Coordinates of N, CA, C and O and ligand atoms in Angstrom, one line a residue:
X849 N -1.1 -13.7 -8.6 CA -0.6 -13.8 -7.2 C 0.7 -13.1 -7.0 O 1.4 -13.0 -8.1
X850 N 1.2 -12.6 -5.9 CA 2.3 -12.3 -5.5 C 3.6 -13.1 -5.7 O 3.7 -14.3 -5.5
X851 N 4.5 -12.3 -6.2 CA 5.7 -13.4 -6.6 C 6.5 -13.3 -5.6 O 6.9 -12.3 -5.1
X852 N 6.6 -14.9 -5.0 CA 7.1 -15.1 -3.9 C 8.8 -14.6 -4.1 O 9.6 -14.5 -3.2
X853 N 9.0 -14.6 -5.2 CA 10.9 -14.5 -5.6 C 11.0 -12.6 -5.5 O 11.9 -11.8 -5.8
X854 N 10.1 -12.5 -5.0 CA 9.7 -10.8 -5.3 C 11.3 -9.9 -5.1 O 11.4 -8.9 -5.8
X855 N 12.8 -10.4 -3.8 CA 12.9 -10.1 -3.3 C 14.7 -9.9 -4.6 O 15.7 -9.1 -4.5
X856 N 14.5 -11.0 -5.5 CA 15.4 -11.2 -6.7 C 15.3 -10.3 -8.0 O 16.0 -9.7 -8.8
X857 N 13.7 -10.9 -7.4 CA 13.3 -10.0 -9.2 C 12.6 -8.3 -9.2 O 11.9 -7.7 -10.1
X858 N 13.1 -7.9 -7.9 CA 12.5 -6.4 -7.8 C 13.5 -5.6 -7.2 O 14.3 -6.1 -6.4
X859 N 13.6 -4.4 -7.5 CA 14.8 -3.6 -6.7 C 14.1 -3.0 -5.3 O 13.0 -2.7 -5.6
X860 N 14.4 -2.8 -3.8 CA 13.8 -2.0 -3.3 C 14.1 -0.6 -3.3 O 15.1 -0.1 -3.0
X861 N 12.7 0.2 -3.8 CA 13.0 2.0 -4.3 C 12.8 2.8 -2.9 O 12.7 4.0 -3.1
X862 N 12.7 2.3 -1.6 CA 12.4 2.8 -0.9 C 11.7 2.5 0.5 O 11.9 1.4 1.0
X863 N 11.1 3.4 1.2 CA 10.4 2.3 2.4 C 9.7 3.5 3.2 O 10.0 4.7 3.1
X864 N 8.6 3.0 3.9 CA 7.3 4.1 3.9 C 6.6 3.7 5.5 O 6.2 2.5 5.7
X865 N 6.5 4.5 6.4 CA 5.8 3.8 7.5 C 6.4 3.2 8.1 O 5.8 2.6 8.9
X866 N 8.1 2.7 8.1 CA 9.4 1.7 8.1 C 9.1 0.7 7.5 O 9.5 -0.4 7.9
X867 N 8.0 0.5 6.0 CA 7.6 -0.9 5.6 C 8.9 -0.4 4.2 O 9.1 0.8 3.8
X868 N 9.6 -1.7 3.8 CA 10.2 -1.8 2.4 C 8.7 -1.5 1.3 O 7.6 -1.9 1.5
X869 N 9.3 -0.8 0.1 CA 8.7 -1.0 -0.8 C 9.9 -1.0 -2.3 O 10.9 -0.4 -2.7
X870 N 8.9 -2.4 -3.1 CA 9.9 -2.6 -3.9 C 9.1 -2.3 -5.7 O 8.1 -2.8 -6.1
X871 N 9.6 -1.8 -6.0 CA 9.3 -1.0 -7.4 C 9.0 -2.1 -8.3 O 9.3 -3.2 -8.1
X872 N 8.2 -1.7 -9.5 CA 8.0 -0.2 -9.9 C 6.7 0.2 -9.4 O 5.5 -0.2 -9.4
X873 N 7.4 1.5 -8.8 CA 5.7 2.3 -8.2 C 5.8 3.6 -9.1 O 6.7 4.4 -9.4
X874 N 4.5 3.4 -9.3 CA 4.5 4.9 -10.9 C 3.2 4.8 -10.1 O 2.4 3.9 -10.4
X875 N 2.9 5.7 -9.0 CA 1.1 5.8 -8.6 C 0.7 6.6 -10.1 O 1.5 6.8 -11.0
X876 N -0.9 7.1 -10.0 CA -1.8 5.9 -8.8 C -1.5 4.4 -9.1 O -1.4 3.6 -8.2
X877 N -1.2 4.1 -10.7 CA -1.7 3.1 -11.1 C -0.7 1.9 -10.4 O -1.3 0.9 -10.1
X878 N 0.9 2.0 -10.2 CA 1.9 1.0 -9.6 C 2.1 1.3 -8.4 O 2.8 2.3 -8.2
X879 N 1.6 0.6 -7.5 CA 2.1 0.7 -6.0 C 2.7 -0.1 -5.8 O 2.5 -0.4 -4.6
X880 N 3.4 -0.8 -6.2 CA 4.6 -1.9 -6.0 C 3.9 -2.9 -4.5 O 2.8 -2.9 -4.1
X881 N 5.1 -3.8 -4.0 CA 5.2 -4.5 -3.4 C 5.7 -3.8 -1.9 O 6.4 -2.8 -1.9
X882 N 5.1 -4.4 -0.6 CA 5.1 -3.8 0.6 C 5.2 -4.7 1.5 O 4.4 -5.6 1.8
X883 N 6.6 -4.4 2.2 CA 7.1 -5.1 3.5 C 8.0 -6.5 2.7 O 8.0 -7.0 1.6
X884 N 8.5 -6.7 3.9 CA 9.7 -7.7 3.7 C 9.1 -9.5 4.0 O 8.8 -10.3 3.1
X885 N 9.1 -9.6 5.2 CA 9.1 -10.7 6.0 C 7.7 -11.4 5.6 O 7.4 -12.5 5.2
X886 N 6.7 -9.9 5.9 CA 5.3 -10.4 5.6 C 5.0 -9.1 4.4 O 5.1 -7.9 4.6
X887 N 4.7 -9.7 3.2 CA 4.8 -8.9 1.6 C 3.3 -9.0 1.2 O 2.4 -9.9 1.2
X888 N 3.2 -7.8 0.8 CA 1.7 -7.5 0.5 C 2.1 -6.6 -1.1 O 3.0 -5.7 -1.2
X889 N 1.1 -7.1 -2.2 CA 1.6 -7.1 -3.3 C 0.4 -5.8 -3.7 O -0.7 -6.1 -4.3
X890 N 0.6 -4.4 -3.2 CA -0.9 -3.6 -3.6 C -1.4 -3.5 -4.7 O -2.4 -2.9 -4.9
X891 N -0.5 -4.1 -5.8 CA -1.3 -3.8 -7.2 C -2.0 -5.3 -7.3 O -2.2 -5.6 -8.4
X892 N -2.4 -6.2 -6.2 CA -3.3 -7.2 -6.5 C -4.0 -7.0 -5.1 O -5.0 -7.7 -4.9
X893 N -3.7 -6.4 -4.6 CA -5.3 -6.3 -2.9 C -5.8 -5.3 -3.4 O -5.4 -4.2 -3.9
X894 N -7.0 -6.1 -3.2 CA -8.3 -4.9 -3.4 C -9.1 -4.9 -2.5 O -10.3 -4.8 -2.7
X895 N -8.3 -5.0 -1.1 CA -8.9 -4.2 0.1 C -10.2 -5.1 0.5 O -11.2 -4.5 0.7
X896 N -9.9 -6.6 0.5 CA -10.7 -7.4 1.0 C -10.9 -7.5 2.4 O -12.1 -7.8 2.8
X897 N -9.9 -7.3 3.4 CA -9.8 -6.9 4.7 C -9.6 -8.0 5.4 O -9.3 -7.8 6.6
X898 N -9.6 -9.6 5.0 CA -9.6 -10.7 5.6 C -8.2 -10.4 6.5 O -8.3 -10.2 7.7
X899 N -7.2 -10.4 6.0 CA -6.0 -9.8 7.0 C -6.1 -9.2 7.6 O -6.0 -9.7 8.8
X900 N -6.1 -8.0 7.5 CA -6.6 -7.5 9.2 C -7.8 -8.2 10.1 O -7.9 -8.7 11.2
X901 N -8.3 -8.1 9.4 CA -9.7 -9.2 10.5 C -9.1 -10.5 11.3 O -9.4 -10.8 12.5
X902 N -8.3 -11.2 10.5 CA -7.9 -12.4 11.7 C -6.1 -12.3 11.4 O -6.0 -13.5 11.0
X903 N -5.2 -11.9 11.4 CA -4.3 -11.4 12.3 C -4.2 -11.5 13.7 O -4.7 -10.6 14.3
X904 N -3.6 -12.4 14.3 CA -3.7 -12.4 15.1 C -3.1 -11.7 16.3 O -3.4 -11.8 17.5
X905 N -2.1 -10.8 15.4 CA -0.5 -9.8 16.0 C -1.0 -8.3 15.9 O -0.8 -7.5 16.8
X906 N -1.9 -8.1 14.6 CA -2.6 -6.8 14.1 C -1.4 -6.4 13.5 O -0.8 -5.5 14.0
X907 N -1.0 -6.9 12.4 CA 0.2 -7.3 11.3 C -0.1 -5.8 10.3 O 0.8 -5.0 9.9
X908 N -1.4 -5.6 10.2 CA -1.6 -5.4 9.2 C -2.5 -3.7 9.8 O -2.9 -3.6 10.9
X909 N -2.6 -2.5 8.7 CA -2.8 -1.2 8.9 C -3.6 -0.8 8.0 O -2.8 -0.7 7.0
X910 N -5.0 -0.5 7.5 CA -5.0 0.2 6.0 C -4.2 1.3 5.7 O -3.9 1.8 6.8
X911 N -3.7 2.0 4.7 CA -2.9 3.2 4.1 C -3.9 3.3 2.9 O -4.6 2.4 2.3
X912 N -3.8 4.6 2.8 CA -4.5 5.0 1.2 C -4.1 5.2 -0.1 O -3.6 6.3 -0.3
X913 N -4.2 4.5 -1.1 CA -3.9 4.4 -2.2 C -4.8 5.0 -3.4 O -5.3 4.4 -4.4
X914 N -4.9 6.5 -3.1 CA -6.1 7.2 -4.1 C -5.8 6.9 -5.5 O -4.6 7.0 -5.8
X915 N -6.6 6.4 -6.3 CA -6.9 6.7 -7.5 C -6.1 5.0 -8.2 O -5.6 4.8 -9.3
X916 N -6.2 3.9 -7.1 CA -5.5 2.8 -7.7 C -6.3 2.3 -8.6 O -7.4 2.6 -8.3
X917 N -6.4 1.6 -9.6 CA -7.4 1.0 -10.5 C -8.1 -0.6 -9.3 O -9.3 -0.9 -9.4
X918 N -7.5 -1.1 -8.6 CA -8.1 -2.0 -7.7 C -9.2 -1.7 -6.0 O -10.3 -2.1 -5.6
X919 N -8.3 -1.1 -5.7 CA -8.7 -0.7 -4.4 C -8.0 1.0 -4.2 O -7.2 1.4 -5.0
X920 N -8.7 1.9 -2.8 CA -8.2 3.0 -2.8 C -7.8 2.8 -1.9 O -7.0 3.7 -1.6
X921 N -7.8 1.3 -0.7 CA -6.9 1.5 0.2 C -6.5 0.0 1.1 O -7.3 -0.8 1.6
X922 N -5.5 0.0 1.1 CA -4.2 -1.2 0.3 C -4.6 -1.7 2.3 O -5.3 -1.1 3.0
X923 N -3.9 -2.9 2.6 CA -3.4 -3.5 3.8 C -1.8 -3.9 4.0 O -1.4 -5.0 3.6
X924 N -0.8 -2.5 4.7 CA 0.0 -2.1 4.5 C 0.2 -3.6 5.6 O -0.6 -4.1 6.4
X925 N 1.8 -4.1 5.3 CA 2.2 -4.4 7.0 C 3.0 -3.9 7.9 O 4.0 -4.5 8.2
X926 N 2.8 -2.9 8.4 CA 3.1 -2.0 9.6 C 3.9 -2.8 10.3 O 5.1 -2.7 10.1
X927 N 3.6 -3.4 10.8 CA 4.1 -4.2 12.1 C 4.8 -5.4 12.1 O 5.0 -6.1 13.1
X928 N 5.2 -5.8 10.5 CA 5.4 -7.6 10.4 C 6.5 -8.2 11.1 O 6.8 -9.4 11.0
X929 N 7.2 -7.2 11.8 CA 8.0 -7.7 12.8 C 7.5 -8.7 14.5 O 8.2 -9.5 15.2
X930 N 6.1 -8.1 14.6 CA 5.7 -8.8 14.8 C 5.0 -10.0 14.8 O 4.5 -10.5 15.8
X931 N 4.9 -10.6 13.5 CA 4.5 -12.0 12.6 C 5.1 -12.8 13.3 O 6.3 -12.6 13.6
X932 N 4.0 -14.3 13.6 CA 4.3 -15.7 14.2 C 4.2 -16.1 13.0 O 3.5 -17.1 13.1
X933 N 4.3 -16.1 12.4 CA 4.4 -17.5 10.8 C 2.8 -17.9 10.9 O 2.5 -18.8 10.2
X934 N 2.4 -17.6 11.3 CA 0.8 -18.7 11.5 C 0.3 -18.9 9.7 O -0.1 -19.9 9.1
X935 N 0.4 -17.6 9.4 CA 0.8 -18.1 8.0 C -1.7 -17.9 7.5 O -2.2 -18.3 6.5
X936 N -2.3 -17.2 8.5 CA -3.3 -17.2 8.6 C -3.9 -16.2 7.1 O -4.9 -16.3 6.5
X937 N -2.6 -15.3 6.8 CA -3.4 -13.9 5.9 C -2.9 -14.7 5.0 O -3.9 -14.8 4.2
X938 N -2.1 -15.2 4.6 CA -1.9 -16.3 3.7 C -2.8 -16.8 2.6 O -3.0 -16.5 1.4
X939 N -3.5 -17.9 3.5 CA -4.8 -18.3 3.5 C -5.7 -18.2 2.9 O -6.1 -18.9 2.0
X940 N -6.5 -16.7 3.5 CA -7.5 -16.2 3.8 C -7.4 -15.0 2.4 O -8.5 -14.9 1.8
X941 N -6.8 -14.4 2.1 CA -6.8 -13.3 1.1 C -7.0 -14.0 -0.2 O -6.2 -14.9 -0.6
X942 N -8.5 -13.5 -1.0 CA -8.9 -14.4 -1.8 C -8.4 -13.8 -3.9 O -9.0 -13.8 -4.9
X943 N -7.4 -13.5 -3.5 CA -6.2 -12.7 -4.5 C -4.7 -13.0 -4.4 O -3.7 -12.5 -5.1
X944 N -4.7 -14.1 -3.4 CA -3.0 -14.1 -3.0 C -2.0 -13.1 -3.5 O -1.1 -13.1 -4.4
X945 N -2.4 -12.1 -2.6 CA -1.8 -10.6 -2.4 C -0.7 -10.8 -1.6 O 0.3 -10.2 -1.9
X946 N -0.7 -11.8 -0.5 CA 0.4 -11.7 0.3 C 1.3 -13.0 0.6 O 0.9 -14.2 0.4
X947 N 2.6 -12.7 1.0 CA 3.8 -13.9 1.2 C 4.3 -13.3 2.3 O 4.4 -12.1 2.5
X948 N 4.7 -14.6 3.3 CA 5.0 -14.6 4.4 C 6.2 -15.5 4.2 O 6.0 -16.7 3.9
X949 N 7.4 -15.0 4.4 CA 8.8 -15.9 4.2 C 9.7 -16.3 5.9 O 10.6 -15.7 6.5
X950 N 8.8 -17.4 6.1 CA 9.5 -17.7 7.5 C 10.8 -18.0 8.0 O 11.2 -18.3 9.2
X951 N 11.6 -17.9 6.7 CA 12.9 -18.1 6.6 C 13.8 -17.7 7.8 O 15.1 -17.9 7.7
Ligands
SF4_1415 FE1 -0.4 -12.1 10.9 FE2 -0.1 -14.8 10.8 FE3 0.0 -13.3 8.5 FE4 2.0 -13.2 10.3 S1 1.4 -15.0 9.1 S2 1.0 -11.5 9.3 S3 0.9 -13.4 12.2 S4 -1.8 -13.6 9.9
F3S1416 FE1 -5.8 -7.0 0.5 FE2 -5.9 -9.7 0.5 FE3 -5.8 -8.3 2.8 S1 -7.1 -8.3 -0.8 S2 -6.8 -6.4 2.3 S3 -4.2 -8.4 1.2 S4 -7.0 -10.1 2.5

């Protein structure tokens, strides 16, 4: 699962699409961690799609991740500025790929 402390124990190396990304990303194989508020962990989604499917805001974008050992293509959060906490992708992602910090 995604480490919810992700924001302690990772540096951010950068930021892509305006999403944070926090290292280590060594593609294909490390794609690090993606977005802030609403965090999507791509070296554990393997492009199940439940998040985008019920999103209720459309939180979520595929982006391509060629040659990842899980998936070739990740569910970025584009938009998590728009996130209500519903707290729905949460849930529903059967990998707990993603954290939502309603803080
Ligand atoms: Fe979308 Fe709800 Fe997840 Fe926010 S918590 S990204 S609104 S599904
Ligand atoms: Fe990935 Fe989980 Fe969404 S596997 S596509 S973050 S439901």
């Amino acid at each position: 699962a995604i480490d919810p402390n992700f924001e302690e124990n990772r540096e951010q190396v950068g930021e892509e699409d305006g999403v944070a990304v926090w290292g280590p990303v060594e593609p294909p194989e490390k794609q690090g961690i993606r977005g802030t508020h609403v965090a999507v962990d791509f070296d554990i989604c393997l492009a199940d799609g439940a998040c985008l499917e019920d999103c209720p805001v459309d939180v979520f974008e595929w982006v391509d991740t060629p040659g990842h050992p899980e998936s070739e293509i990740k569910a970025n959060p584009t938009n998590e500025d728009q996130c209500i906490d519903c707290m729905l992708c949460v849930d529903v992602c059967p990998v707990d790929a993603i954290d939502v910090d309603p803080g």
